[in-house]
Short mmCIF file of C-alpha atoms and ligand atoms in Angstrom, two decimals:
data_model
loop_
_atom_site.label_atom_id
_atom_site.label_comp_id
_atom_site.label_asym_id
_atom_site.label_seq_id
_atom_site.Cartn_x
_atom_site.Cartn_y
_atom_site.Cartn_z
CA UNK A 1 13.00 -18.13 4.89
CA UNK A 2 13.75 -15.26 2.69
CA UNK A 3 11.52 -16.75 -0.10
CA UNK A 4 8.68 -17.77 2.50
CA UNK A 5 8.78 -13.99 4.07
CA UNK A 6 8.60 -12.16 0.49
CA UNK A 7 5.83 -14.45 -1.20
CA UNK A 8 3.71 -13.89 1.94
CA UNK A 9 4.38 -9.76 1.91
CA UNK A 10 3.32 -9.87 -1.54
CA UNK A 11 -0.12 -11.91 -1.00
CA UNK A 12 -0.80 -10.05 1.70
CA UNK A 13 -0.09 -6.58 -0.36
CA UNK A 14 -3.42 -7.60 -2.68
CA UNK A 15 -5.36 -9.57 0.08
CA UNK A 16 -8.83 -9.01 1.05
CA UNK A 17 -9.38 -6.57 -1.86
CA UNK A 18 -7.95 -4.40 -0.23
CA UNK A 19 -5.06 -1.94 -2.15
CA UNK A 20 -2.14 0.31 -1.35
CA UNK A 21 -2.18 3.71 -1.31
CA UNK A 22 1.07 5.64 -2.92
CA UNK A 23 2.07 8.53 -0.49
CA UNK A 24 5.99 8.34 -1.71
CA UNK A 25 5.65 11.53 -3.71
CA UNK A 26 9.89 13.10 -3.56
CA UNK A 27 10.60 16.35 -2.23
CA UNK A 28 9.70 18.13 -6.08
CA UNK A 29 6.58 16.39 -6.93
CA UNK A 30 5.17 17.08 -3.79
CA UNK A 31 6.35 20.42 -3.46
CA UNK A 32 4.54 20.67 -6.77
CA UNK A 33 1.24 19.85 -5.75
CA UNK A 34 1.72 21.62 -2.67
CA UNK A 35 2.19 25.12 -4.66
CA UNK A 36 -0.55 24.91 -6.90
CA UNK A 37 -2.71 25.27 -3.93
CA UNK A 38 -0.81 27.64 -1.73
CA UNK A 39 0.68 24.92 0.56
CA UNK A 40 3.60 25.94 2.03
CA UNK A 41 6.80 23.89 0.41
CA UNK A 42 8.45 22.76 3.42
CA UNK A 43 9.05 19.54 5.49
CA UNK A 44 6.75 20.09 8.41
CA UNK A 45 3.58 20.74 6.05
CA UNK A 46 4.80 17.46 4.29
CA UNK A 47 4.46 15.82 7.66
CA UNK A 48 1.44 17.17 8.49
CA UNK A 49 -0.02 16.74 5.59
CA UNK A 50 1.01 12.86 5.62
CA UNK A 51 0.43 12.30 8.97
CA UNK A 52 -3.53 13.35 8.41
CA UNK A 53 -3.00 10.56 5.65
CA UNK A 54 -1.75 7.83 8.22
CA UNK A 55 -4.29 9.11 11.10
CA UNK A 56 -7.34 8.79 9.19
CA UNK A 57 -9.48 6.07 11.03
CA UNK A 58 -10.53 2.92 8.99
CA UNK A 59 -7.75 3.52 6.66
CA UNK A 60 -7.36 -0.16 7.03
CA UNK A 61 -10.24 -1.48 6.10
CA UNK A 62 -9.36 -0.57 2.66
CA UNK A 63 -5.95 -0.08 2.19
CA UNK A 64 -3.45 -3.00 3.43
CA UNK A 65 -0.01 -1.17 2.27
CA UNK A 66 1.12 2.29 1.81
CA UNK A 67 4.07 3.61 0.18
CA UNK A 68 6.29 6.42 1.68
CA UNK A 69 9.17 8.21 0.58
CA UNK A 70 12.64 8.55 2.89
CA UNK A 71 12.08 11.81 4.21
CA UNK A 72 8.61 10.20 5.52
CA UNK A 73 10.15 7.19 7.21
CA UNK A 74 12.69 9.42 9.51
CA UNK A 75 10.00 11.59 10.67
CA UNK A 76 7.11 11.13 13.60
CA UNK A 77 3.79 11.62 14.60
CA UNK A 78 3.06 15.00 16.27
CA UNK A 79 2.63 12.40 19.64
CA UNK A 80 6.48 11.36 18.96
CA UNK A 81 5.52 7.82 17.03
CA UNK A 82 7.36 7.09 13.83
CA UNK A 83 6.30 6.87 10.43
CA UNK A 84 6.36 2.77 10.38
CA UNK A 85 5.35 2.46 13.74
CA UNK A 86 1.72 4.03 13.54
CA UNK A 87 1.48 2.23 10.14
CA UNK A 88 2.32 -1.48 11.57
CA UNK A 89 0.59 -0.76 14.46
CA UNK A 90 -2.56 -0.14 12.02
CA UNK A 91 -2.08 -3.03 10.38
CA UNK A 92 -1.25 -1.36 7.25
CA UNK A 93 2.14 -2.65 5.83
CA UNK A 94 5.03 -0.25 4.58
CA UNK A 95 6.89 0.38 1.66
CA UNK A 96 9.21 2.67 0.46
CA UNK A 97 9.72 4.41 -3.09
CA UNK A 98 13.32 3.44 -3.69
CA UNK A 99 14.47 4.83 -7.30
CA UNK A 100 15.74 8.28 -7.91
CA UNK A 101 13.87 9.98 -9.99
CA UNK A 102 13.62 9.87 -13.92
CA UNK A 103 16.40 12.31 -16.04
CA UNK A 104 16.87 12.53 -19.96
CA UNK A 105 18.55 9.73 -21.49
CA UNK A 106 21.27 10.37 -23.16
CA UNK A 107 20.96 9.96 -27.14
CA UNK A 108 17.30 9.75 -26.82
CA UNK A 109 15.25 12.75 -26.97
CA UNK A 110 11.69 12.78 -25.45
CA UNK A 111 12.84 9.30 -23.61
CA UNK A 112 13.92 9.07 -20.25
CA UNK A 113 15.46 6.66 -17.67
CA UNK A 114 15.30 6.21 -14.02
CA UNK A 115 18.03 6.43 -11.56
CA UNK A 116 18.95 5.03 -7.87
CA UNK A 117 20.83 1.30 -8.82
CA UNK A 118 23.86 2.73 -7.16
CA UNK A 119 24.40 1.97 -3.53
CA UNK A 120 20.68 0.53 -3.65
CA UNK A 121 21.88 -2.47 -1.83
CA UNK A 122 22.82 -1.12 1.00
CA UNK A 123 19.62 1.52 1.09
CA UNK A 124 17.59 -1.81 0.89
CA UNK A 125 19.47 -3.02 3.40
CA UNK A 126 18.80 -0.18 6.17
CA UNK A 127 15.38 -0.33 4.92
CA UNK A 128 14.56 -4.04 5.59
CA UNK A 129 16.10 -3.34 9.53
CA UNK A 130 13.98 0.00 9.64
CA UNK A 131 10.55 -2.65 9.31
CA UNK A 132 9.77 -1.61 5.42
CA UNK A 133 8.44 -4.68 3.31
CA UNK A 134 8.11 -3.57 0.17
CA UNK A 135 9.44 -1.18 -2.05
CA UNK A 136 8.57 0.33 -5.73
CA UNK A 137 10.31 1.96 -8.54
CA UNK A 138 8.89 3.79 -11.23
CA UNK A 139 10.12 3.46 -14.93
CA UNK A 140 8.41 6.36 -17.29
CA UNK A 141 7.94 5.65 -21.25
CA UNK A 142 6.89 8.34 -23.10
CA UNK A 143 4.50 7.84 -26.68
CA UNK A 144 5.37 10.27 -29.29
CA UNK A 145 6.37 10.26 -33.44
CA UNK A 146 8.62 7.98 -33.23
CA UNK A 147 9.15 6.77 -29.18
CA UNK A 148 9.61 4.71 -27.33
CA UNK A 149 12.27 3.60 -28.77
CA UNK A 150 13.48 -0.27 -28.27
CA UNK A 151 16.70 1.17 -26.23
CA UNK A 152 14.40 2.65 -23.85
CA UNK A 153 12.43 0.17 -23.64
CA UNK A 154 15.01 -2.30 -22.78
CA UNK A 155 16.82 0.54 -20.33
CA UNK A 156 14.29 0.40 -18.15
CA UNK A 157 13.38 -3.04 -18.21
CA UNK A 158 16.72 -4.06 -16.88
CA UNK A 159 17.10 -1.47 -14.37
CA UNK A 160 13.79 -2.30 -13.20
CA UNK A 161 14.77 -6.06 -13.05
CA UNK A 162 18.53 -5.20 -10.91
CA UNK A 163 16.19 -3.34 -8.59
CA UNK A 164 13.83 -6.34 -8.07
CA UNK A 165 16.60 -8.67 -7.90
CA UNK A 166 18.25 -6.42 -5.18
CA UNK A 167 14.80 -5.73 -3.35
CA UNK A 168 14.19 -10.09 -2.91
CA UNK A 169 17.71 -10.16 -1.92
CA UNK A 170 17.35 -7.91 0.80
CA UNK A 171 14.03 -9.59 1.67
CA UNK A 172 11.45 -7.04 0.24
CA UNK A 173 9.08 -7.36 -2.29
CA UNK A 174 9.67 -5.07 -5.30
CA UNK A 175 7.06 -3.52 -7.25
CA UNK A 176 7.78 -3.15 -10.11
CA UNK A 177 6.18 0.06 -12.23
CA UNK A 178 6.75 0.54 -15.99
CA UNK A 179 4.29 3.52 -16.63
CA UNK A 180 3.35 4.31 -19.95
CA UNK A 181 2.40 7.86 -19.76
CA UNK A 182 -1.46 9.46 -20.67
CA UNK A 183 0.44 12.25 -21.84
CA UNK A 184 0.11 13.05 -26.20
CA UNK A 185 -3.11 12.25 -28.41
CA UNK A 186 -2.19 9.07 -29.24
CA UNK A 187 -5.15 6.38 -29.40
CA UNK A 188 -6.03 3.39 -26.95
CA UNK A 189 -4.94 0.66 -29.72
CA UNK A 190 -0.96 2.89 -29.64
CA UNK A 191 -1.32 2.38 -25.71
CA UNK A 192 -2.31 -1.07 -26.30
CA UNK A 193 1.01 -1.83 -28.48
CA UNK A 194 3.51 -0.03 -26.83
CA UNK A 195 2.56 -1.86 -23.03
CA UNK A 196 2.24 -5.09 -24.66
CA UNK A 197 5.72 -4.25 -26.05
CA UNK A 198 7.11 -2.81 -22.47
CA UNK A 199 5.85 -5.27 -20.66
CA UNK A 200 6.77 -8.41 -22.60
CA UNK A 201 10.10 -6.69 -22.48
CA UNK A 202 10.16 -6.50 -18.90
CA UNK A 203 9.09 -9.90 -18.04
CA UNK A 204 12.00 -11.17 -20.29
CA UNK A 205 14.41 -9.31 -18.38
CA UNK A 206 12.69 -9.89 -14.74
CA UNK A 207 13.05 -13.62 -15.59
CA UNK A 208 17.04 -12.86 -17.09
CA UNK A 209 17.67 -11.45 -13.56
CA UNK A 210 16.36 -14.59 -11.66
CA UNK A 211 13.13 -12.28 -10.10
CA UNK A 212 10.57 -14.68 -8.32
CA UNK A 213 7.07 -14.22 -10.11
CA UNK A 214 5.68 -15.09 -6.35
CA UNK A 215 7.60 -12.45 -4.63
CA UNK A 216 6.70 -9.05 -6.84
CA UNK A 217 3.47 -7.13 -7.78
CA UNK A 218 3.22 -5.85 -10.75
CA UNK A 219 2.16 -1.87 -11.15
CA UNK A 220 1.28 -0.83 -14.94
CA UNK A 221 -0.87 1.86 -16.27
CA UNK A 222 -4.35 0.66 -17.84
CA UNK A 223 -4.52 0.75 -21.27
CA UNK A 224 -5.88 4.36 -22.50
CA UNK A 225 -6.21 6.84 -25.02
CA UNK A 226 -3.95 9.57 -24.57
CA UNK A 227 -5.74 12.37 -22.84
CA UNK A 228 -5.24 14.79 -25.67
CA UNK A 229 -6.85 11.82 -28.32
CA UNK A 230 -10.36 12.64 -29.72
CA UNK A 231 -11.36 9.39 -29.00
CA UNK A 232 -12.21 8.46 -25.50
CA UNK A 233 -13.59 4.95 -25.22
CA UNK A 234 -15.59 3.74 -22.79
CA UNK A 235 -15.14 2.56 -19.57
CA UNK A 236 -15.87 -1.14 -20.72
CA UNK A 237 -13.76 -0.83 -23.31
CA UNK A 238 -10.83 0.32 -21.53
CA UNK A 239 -11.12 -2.61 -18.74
CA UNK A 240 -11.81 -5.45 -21.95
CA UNK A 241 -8.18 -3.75 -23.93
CA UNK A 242 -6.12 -3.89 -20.13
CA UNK A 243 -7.08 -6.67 -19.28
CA UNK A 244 -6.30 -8.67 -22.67
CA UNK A 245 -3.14 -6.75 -22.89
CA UNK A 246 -1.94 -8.21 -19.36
CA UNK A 247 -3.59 -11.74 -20.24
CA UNK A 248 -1.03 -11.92 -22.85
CA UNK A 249 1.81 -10.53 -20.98
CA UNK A 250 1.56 -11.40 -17.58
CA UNK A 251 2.63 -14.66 -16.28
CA UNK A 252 -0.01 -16.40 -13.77
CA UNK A 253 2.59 -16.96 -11.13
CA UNK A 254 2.58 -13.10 -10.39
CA UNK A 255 0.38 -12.57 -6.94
CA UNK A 256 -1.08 -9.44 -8.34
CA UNK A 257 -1.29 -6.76 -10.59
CA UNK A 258 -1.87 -3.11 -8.38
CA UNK A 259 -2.57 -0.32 -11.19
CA UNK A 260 -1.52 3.02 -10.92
CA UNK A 261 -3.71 5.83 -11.53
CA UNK A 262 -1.14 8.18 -13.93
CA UNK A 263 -3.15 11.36 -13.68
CA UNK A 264 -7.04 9.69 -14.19
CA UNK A 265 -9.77 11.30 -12.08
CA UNK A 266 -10.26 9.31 -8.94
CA UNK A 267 -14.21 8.44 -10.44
CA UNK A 268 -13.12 6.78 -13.36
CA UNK A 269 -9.96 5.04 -12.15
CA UNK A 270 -12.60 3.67 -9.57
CA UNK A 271 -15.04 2.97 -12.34
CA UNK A 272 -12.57 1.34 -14.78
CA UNK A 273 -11.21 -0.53 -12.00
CA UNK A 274 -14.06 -1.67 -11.19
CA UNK A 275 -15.23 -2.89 -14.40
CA UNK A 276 -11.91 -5.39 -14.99
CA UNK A 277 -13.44 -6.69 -11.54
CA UNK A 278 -17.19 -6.82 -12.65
CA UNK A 279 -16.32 -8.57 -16.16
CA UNK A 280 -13.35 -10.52 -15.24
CA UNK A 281 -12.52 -11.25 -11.79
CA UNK A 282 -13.58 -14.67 -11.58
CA UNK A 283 -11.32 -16.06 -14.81
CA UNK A 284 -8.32 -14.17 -13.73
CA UNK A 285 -5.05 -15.48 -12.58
CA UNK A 286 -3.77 -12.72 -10.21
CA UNK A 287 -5.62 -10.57 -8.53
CA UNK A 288 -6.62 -6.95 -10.06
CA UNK A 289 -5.97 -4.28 -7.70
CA UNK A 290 -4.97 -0.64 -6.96
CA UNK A 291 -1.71 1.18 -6.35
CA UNK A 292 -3.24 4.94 -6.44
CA UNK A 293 -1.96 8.20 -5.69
CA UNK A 294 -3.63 11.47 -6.50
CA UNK A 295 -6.58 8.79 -7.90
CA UNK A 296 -7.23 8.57 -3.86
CA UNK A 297 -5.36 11.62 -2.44
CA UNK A 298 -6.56 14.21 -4.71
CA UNK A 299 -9.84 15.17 -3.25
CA UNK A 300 -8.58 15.18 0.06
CA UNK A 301 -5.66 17.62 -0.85
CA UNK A 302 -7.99 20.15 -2.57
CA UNK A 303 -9.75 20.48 0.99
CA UNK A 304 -6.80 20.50 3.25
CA UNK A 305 -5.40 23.57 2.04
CA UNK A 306 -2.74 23.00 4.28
CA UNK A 307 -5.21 24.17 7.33
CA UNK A 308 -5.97 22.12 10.81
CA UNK A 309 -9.43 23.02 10.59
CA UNK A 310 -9.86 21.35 7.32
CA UNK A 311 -8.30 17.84 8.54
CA UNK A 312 -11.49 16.31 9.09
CA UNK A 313 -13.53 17.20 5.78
CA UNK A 314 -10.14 15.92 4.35
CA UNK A 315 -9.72 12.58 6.42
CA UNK A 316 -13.47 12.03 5.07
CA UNK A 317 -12.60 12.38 1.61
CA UNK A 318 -9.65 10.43 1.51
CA UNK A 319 -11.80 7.80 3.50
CA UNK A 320 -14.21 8.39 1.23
CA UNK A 321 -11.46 7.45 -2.13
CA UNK A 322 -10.43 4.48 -0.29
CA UNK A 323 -13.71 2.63 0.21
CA UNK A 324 -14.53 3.43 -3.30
CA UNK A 325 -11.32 1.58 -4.36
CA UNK A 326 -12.09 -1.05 -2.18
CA UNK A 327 -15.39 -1.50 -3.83
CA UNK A 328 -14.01 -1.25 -7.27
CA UNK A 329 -11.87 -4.02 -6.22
CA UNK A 330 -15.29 -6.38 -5.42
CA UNK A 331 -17.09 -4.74 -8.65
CA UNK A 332 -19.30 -2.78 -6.36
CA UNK A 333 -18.88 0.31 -7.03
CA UNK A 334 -21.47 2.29 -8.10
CA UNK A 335 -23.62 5.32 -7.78
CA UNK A 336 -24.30 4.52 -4.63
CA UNK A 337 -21.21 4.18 -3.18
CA UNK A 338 -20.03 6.99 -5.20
CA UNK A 339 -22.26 9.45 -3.45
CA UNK A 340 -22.05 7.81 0.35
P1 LIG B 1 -0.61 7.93 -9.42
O1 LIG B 1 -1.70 6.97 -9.05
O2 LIG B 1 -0.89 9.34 -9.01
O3 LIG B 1 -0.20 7.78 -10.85
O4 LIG B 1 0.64 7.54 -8.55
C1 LIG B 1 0.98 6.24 -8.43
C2 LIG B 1 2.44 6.13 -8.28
O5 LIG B 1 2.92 5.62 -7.29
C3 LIG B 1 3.31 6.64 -9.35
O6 LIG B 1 4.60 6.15 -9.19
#
């Protein structure tokens, strides 16, 4: 029943080309975005500001899961409704952000590891009763002279492979994120290498840990230059070099691949996106999708401000991301639906 319940959750997560929208920032991160435009940094403007996020009307249309963090899912609606409620109620599925964060790993400078295996179980547990259905967990490898290094590498892979064996034990569909970072000047064909490297790693230790393919949706970075590299390639190009890369590490039985958007402008996350759609949809073995953040909060943030009077310009922009995702997804985006 288990295995019926989480292979379902996890078609359904990259159904209808539709995508899910990552609203799980922690308490820092957020608070970080928050002061950089004069938000205040405290748990009622988080609400707010999430709740005009849940609110917006025709959300799902586009979007068919969203991913909170724990402070989210114990808070309500100004009207009193929680969190889960309004989202189920939407139609929109919800997930939780279950890890704890990334610190220094020992032995390994410039590398880190993520945290949050202990007492998962029994998070996972409360979660599953609470109505979340999926959950994600975010594994950070960092390219520099000399890193990642192979322990890294293999660090995170296994962690990320006890959480997903935990998450389908509980009953919820893990997804499982090993970001390469943008960060550094390093070139597309270094990005290339190092997520051919992390991911082959991580399906090795997914399939060590007994992880059902069918029950998880994969969350990597596309492959591209680092932001500081002279060399930008095109849009094309980046969507041809990601999509060989996960050709040759993904295995067909996963239900779908939902990229994040690591710090891309929400235009050419959409555009790239798009293009893997446009050039390859059709041949593919699991479908190509989007697990965004800032890629679809962003603009919708900048005009907030933190201000009631700017909700609606906001809702409209984050409408606005959404549909262009949703697009991408159906290689139509374009100018057109750029400007609408
Ligand atoms: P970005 O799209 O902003 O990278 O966020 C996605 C995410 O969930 C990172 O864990």
């Amino acid at each position: 029943m288990i295995t019926k319940n989480i292979i379902d959750t996890a078609k359904a997560m990259v159904a209808d080309n539709k995508g899910l929208l990552a609203m799980d920032e922690s308490y820092s991160t957020c608070n970080k975005r928050f002061a950089k435009l004069g938000i205040p940094e405290t748990a009622e403007f988080r609400r707010a500001y999430r709740e005009m996020i849940v609110t917006t009307s025709g959300l799902n249309n586009s979007i068919s899961g969203l991913i909170l963090f724990d402070e989210t899912i114990r808070q309500q609606l100004e009207d009193g409704t929680p969190f889960i409620e309004a989202l189920t109620d939407n139609g929109i599925i919800p997930g939780i952000k279950v890890d704890g964060g990334t610190v220094a790993m020992a032995g390994h400078p410039g590398e880190k590891i993520t945290e949050g295996l202990d007492n998962l179980r029994d998070r996972l547990t409360e979660y599953a009763k609470m109505g979340l259905r999926f959950a994600k967990w975010r594994a950070v490898i960092t390219i520099g002279k000399g890193i990642p290094t192979q322990a890294c590498i293999e660090a995170n892979a296994h962690a990320l492979a006890r959480y997903a064996a935990l998450c389908q034990e509980a009953g919820i569909v893990p997804i499982v994120e090993p970001e390469v970072l943008m960060d550094g000047d390093h070139t597309m064909e270094r990005c290339f290498e190092v997520t051919e490297q992390v991911l082959h790693t991580v399906f090795n230790q997914l399939y060590k840990q007994g992880v059902l393919l069918e029950g998880m949706i994969l969350k990597p970075n596309m492959i591209v230059p680092g932001l500081a590299c002279s060399k930008q390639e095109s849009v094309d190009e980046v969507a041809d070099a990601t999509i060989k890369c996960l050709l040759r590490t993904v295995p067909d039985a996963v239900p779908g691949i939902a990229f994040l958007s690591g710090g891309q402008s929400s235009e050419l996350a959409s555009a790239r996106l798009n293009a893997m759609n446009v050039r390859f949809k059709s041949e593919l073995p699991w479908q190509v999708s989007f697990s965004f953040g800032r890629a679809i909060q962003q603009p919708a943030l900048d005009i907030w401000l933190g201000k009631e009077t700017n909700v609606p310009e906001a809702r409209k922009a984050l409408y606005h991301q959404a549909v262009c995702n949703h697009a991408a997804r159906k290689g139509e985006y374009n100018n057109e639906t750029k400007r609408k």
